[in-house]
CSV table of C-alpha atoms and ligand atoms in Angstrom, one decimal:
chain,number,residue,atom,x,y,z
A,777,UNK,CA,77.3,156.2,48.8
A,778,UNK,CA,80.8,157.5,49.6
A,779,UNK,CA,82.7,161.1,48.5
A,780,UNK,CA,86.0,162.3,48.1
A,781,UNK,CA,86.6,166.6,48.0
A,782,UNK,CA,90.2,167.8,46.6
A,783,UNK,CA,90.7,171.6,45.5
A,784,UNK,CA,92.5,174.5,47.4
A,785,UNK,CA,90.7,177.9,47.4
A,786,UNK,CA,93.0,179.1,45.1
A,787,UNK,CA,93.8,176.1,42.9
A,788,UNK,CA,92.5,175.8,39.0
A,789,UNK,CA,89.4,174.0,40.6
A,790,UNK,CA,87.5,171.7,43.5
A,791,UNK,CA,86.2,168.8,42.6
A,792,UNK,CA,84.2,165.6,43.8
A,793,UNK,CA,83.7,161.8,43.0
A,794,UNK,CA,80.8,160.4,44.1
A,795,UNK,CA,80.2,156.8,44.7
A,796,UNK,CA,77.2,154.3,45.0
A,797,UNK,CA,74.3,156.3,43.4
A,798,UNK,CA,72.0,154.8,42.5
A,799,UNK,CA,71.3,154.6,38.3
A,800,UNK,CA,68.1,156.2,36.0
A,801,UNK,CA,68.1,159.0,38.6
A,802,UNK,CA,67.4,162.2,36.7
A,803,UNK,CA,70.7,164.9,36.9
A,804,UNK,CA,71.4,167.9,35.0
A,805,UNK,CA,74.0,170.8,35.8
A,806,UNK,CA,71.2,173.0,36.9
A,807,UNK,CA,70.0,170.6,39.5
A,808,UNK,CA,73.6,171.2,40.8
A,809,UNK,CA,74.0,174.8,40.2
A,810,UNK,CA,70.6,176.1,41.7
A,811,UNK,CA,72.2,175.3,45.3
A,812,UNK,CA,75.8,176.6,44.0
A,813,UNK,CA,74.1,180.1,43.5
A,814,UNK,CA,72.5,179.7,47.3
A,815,UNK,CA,75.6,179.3,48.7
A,816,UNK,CA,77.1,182.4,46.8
A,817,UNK,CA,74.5,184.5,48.5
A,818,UNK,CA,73.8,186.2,51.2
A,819,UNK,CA,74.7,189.9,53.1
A,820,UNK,CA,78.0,189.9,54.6
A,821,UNK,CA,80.5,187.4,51.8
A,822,UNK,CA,83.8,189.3,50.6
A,823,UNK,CA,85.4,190.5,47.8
A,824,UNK,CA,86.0,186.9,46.6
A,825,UNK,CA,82.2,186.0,45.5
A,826,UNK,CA,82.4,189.1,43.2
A,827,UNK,CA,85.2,187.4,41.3
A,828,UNK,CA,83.2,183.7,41.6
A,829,UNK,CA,80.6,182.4,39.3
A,830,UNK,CA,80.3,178.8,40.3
A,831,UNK,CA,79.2,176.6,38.1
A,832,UNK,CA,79.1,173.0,38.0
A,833,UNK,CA,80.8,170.7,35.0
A,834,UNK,CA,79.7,166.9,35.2
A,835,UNK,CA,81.9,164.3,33.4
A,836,UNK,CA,81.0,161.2,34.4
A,837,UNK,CA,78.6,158.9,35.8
A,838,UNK,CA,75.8,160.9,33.9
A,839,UNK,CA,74.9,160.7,30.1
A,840,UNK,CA,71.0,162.0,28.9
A,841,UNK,CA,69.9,163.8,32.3
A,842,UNK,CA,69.9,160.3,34.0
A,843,UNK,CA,73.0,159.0,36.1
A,844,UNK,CA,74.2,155.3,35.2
A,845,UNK,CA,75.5,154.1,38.3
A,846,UNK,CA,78.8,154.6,37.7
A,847,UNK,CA,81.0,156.9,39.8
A,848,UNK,CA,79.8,160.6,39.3
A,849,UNK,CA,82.4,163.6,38.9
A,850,UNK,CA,82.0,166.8,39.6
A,851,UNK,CA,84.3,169.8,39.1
A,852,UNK,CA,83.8,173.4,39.8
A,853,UNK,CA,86.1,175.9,38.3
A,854,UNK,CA,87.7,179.1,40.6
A,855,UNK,CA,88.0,181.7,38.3
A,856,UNK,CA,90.4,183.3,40.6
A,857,UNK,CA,92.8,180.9,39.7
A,858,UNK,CA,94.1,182.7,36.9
A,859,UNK,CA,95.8,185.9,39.6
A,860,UNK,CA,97.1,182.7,41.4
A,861,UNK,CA,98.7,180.2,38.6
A,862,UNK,CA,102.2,181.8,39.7
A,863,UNK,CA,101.8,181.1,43.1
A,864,UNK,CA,99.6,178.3,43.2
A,865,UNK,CA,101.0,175.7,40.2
A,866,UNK,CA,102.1,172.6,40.3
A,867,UNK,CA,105.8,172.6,38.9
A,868,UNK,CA,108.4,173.3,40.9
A,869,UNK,CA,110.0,176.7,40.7
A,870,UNK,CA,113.3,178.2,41.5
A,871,UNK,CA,114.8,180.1,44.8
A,872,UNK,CA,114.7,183.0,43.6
A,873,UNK,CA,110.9,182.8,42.2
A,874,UNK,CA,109.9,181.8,45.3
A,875,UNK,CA,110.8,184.9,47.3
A,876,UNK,CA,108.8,186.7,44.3
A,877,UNK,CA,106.2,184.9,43.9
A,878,UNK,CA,104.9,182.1,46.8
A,879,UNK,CA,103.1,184.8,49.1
A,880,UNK,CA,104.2,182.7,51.5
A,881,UNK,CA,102.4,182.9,55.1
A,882,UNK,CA,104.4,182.8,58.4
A,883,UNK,CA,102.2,184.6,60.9
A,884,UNK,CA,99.4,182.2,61.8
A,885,UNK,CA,95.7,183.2,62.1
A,886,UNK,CA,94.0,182.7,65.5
A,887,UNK,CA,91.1,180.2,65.0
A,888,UNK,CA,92.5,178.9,61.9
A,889,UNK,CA,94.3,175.5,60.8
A,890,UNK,CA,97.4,177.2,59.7
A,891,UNK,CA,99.5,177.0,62.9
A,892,UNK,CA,98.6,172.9,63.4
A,893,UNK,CA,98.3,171.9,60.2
A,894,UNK,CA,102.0,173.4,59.7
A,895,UNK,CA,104.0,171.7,62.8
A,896,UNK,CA,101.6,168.5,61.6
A,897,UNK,CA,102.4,168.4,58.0
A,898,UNK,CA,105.8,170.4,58.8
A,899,UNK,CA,105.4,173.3,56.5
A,900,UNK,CA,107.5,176.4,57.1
A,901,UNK,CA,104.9,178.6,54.5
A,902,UNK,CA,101.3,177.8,56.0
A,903,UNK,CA,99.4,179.0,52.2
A,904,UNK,CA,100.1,175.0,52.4
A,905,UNK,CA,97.5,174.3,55.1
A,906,UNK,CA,95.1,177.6,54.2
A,907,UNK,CA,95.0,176.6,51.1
A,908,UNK,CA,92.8,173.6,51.8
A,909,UNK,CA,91.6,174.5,54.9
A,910,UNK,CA,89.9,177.3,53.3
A,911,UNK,CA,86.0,177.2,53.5
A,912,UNK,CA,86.0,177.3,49.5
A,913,UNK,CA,86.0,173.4,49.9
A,914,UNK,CA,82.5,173.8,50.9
A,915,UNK,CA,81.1,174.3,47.3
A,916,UNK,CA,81.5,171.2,46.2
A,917,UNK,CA,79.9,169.3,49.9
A,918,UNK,CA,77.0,171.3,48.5
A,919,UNK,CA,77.5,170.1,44.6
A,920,UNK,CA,77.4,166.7,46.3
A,921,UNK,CA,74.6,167.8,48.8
A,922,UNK,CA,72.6,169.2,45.6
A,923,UNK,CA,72.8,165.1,44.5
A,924,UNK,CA,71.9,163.7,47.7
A,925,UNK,CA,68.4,166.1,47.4
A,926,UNK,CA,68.2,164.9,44.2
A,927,UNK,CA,67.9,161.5,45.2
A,928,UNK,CA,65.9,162.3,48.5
A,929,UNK,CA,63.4,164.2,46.5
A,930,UNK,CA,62.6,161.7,43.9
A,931,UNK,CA,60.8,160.4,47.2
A,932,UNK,CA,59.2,163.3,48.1
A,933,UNK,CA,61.9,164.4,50.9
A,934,UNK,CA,62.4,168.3,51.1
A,935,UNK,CA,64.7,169.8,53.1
A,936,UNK,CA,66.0,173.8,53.7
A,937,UNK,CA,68.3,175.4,55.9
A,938,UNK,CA,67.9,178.5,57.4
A,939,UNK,CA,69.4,181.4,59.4
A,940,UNK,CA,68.2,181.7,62.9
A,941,UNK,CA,70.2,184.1,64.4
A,942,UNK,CA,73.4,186.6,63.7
A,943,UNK,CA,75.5,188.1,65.8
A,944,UNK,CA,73.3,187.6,68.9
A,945,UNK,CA,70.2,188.8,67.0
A,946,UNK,CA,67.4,185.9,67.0
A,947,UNK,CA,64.8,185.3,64.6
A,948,UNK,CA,61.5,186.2,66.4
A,949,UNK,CA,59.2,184.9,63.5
A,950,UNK,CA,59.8,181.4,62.9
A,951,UNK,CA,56.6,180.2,61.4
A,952,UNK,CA,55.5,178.7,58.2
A,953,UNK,CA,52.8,176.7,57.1
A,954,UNK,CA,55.2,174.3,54.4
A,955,UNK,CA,58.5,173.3,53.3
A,956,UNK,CA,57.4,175.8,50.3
A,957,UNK,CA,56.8,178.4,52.5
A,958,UNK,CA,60.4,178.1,54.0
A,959,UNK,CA,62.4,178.1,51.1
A,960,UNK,CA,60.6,180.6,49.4
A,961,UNK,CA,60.6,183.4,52.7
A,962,UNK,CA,64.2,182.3,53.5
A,963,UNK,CA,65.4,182.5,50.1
A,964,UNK,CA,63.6,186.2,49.8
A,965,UNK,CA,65.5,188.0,52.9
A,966,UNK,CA,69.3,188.6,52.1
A,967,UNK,CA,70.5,186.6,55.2
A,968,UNK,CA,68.7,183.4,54.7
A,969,UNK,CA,66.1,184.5,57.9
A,970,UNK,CA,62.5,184.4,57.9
A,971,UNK,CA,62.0,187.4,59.8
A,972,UNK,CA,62.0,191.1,57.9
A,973,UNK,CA,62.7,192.8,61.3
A,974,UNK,CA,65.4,190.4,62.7
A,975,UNK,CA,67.3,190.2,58.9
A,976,UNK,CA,67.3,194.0,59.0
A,977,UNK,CA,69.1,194.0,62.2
A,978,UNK,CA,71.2,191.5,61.5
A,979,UNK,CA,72.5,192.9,58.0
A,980,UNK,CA,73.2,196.4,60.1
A,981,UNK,CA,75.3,193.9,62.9
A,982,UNK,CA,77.3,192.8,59.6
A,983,UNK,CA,77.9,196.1,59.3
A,984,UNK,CA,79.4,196.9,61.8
A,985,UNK,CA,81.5,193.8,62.3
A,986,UNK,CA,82.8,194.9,58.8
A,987,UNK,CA,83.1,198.6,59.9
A,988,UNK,CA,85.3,197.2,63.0
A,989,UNK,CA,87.1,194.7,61.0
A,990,UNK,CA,85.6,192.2,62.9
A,991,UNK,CA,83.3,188.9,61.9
A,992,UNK,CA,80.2,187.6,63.7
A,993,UNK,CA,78.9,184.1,63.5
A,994,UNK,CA,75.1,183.2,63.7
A,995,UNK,CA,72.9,179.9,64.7
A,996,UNK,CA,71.4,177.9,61.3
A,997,UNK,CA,68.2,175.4,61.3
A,998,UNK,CA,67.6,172.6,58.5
A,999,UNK,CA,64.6,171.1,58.7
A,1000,UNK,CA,63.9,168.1,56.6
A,1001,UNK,CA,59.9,167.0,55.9
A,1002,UNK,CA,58.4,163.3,54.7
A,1003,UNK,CA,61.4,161.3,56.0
A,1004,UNK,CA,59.9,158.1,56.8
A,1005,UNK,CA,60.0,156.5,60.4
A,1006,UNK,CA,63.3,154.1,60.3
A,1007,UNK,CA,66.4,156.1,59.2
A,1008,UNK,CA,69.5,155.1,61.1
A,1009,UNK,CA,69.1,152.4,64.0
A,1010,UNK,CA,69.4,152.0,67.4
A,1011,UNK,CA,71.5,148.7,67.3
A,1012,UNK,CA,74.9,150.0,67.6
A,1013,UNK,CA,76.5,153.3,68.3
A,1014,UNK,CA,77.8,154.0,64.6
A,1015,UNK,CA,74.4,153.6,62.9
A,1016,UNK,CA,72.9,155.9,65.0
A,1017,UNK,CA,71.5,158.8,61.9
A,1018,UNK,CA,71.7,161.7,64.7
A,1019,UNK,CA,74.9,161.2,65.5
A,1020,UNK,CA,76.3,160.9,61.8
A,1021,UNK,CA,74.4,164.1,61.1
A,1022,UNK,CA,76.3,165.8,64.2
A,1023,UNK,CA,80.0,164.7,63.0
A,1024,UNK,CA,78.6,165.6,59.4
A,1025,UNK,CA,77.4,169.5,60.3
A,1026,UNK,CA,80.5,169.5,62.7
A,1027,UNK,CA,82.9,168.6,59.8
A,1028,UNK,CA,82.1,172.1,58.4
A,1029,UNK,CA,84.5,175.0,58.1
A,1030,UNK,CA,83.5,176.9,61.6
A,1031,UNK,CA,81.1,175.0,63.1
A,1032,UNK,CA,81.6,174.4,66.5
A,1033,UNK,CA,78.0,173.0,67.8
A,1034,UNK,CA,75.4,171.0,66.9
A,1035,UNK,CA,71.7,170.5,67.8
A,1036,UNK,CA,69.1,167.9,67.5
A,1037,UNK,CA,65.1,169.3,68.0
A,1038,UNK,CA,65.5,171.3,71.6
A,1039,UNK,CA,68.7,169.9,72.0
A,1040,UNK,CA,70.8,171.6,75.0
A,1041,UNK,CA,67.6,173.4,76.1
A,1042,UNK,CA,66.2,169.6,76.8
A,1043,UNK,CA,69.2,169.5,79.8
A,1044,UNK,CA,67.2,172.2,81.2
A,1045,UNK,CA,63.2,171.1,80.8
A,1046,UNK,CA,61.2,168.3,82.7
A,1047,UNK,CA,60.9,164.8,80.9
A,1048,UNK,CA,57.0,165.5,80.6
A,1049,UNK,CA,57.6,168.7,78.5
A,1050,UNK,CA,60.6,167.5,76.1
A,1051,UNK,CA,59.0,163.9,74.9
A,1052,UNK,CA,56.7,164.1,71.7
A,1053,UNK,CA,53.5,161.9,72.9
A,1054,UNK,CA,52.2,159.5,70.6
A,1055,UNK,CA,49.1,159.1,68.3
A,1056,UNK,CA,47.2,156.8,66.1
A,1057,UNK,CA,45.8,158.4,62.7
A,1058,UNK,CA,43.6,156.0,60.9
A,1059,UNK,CA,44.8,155.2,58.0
A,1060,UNK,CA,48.1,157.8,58.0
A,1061,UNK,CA,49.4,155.5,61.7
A,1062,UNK,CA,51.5,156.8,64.0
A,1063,UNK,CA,52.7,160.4,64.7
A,1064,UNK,CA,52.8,163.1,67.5
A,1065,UNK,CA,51.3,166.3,68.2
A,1066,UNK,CA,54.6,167.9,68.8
A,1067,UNK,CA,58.2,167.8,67.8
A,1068,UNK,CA,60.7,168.4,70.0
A,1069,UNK,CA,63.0,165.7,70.1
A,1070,UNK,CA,63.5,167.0,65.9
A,1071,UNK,CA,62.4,164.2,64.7
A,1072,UNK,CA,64.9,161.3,66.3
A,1073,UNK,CA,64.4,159.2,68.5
A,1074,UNK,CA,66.8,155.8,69.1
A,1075,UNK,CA,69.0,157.1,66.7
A,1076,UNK,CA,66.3,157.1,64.2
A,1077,UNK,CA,63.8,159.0,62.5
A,1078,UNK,CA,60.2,159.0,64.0
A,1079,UNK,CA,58.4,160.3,61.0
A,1080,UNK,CA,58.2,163.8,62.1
A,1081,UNK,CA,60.6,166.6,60.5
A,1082,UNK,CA,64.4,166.6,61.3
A,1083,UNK,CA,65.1,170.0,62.4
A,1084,UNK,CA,69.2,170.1,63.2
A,1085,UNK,CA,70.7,173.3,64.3
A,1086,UNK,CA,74.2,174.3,63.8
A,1087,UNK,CA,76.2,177.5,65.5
A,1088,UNK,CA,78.9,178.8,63.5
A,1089,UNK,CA,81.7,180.7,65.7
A,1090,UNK,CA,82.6,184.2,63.9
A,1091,UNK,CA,85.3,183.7,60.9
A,1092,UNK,CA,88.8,183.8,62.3
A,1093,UNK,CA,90.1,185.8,59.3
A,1094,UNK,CA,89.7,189.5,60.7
A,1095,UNK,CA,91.0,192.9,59.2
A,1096,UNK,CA,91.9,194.1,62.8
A,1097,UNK,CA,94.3,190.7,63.2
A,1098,UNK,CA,94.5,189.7,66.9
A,1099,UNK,CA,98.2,188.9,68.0
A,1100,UNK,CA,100.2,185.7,67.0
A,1101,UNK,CA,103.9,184.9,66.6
A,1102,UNK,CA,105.8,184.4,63.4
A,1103,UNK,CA,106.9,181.4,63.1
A,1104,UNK,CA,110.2,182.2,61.4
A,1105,UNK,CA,111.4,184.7,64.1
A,1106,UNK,CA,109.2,183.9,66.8
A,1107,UNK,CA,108.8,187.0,67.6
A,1108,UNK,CA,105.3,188.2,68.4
A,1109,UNK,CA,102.9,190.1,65.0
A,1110,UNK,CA,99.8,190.7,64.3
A,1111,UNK,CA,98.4,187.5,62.3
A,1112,UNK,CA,98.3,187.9,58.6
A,1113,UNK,CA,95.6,189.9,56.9
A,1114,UNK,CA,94.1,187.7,54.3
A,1115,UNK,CA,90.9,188.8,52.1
A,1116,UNK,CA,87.6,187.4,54.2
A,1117,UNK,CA,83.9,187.8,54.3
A,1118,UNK,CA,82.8,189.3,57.5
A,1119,UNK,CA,79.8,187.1,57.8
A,1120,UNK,CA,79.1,183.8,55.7
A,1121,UNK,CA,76.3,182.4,58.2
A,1122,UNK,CA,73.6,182.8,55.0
A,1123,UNK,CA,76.2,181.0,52.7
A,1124,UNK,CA,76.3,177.9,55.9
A,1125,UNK,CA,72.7,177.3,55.8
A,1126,UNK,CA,72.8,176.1,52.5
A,1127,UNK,CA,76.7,174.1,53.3
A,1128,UNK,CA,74.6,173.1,56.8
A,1129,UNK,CA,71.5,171.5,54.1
A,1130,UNK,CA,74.0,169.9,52.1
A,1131,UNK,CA,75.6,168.1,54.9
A,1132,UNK,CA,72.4,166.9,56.5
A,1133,UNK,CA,71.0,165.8,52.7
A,1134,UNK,CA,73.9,163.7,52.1
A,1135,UNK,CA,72.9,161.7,55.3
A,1136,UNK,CA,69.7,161.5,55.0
A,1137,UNK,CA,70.1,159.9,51.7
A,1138,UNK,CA,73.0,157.5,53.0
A,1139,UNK,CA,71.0,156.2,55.6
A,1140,UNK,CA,67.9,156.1,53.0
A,1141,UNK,CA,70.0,154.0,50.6
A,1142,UNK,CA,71.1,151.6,53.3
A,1143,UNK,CA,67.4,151.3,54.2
A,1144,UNK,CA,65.7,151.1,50.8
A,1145,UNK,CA,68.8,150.7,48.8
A,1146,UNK,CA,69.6,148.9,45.5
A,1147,UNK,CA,71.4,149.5,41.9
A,1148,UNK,CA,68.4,151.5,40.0
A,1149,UNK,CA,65.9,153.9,41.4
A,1150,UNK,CA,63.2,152.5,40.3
A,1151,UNK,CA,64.3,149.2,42.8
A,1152,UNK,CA,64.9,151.3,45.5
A,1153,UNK,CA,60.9,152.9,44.9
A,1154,UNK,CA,59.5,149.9,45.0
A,1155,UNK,CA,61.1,149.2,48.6
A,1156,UNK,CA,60.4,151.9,50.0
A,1157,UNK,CA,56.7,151.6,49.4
A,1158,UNK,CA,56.3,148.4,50.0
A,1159,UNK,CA,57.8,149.5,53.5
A,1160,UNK,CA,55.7,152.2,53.7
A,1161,UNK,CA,52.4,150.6,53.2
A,1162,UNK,CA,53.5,147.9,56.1
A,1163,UNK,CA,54.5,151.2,58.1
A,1164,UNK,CA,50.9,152.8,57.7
A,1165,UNK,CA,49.0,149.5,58.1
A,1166,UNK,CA,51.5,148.6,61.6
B,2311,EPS,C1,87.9,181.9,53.0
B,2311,EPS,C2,88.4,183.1,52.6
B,2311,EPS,C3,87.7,183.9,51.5
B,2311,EPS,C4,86.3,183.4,51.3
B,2311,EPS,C5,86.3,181.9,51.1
B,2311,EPS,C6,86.7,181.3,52.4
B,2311,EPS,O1,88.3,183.6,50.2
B,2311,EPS,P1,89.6,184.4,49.7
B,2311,EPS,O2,90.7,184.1,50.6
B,2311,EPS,O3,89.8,184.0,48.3
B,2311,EPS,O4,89.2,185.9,49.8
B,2311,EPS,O5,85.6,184.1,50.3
B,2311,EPS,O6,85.1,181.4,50.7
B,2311,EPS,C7,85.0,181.1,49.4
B,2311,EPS,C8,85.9,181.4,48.5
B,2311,EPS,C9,83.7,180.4,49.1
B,2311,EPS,O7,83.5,180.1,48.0
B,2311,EPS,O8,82.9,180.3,50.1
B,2311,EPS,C10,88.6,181.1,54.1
B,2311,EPS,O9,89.7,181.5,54.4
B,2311,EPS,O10,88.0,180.1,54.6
């Protein structure tokens, strides 16, 4: 499967086309929209979500709840577009409408893409590089993330993501007992974390970064159960499934580390305490006791869960703007002061789920793949009895 995102954050819309799935898989709007309304949520968005209601609009590659094979499309409207037609349409306007109107943006942000993207592209207003750079794109990686689970679930693959710590403050209380579990604690607490203490602190954290005009940035987990052992491969560098899911959580807005099981604590533990050790289950086969390498190993998946960490630096859109220079007059300003959320770390869970589902269900499709679903089911258990009985 391949996907294409266009859209700016304050365009008419964003929308996807997505390639190569698979047909007779069942589809409907609300499959789509249930994750759309995740990624709205969560204690410290902006202004902006108030004025957002997304919603999903399929118009192709779906007819009767089932998709046909053919390319899907997806478009998601932003209802702020209508304070932003002026500024933001297509036709070309006059000289002296564009002093009115453009908003144009000459002080770059800190942290942003609007400085690089500008001497790149060469674009004396930089609304030309925000505009896209803007993490609105990421409701429609989680329209076609809310696909890829679609597909992954027909097969009994669950995934969530999950906030794991805010502004410094950790989650102490990671347990649960199922994938159920997770969802339904995360979805409960208002910044996506499974601990009532920790989410309490966190939210009062957000506070204050919004009291200081300041933003914090957090750690997020997705963990991903009943992936079967073979995902990805270890036979050449670009099939390897951990390091596509690093470049894919990497690719989002913010994101500036990734982690695989222990990950960079692994650099610090003995070999005898990081590796999972093997078992033999009659008839279930192989599995381990423990799983700290997060369910890779060679590149692939060993069976156990895939539990990927991403940290998310603090949103470089702050109301106390640290110092830039115009690029106009060079002469040193504060950066521009654009509407933001102080926190979105709930809201990158979901984006974070998204990214690792579309993966997953790449790598599944070029394991098990074929033209209908039902094909593709009778692969994959085929390989999975061989698997059990190896
Ligand atoms: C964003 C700035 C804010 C966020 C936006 C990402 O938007 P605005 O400039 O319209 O206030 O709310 O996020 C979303 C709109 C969204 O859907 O997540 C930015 O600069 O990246």
């Amino acid at each position: 499967m391949r996907f294409l995102t266009a859209g700016e954050s304050h365009g008419p819309e964003l929308t996807t086309i997505i390639e190569g799935v698979p047909s007779h898989l069942p589809l409907t709007e609300e499959d789509i929209n249930k994750h759309l309304q995740r990624r709205q949520k969560g204690y410290g968005r902006g202004r902006r979500m108030q004025i957002e209601k997304d919603q999903v609009r399929i118009t192709s590659g779906v007819r009767h709840g089932k998709t046909t094979g053919a390319p899907i499309t997806l478009h998601v409207e932003n209802k702020d577009w209508k304070h932003w037609q002026r500024i933001m349409g297509s036709e070309p306007i006059s000289e002296e409408e564009e002093k009115e109107i453009k908003r144009k943006l000459t002080r770059p942000r800190p942290g942003h893409a609007d400085l690089n993207g500008a001497i790149k592209y060469r674009h004396r207003d930089m609304r030309n590089v925000l505009e896209r750079s803007s993490a609105r794109e990421t409701t429609v990686r989680v329209a076609v993330g809310a696909v890829a689970q679609k597909l992954l679930e027909y097969f009994k693959i669950e995934l969530c993501g999950h906030v794991l710590e805010i502004g410094g403050i950790r989650s102490n209380d990671c347990s649960y007992t199922s994938i159920y579990e997770l969802k339904t604690k995360s979805e409960e607490s208002e910044v996506r974390c499974l601990d009532a203490e920790a989410s309490k602190k966190m939210m009062e954290a957000i506070d204050q970064a919004k009291e200081d005009g300041d933003s914090i940035g957090g750690v997020v987990e997705v963990v991903a159960v009943n992936v079967p052992i073979g995902l990805g491969s270890h036979v050449h560098y670009d099939r390897k499934l951990d390091g596509k899911i690093a470049q894919s959580v990497l690719s989002i807005n913010a994101f500036k580390g990734v982690e695989i099981g222990v990950g960079f604590e692994a650099a610090r533990m003995l070999g005898s305490q990081v590796h999972d050790e093997i078992i033999y289950i009659e008839g279930e086969g192989f599995s381990r006791n423990t799983n700290r390498l997060g369910g890779f190993e060679g590149g692939m998946t060993n069976g156990m869960p895939v539990v990927v960490h991403g940290a998310m630096k603090p949103i470089p859109t702050l109301y106390k703007p640290l110092q830039s220079v115009d690029i106009d007059t060079k002469e040193p300003f504060s950066a521009s002061i654009e509407r933001s959320d102080s926190c979105a770390v709930p809201a990158a869970a979901v984006v974070c789920e998204a990214a690792v589902a579309w993966e997953l269900a790449n790598a599944f499709l070029e394991k098990f793949g074929s033209d209908t679903i039902e094909d593709i089911h009778d692969h994959f258990e085929q390989y999975e009895s061989k698997a059990r009985e190896f």
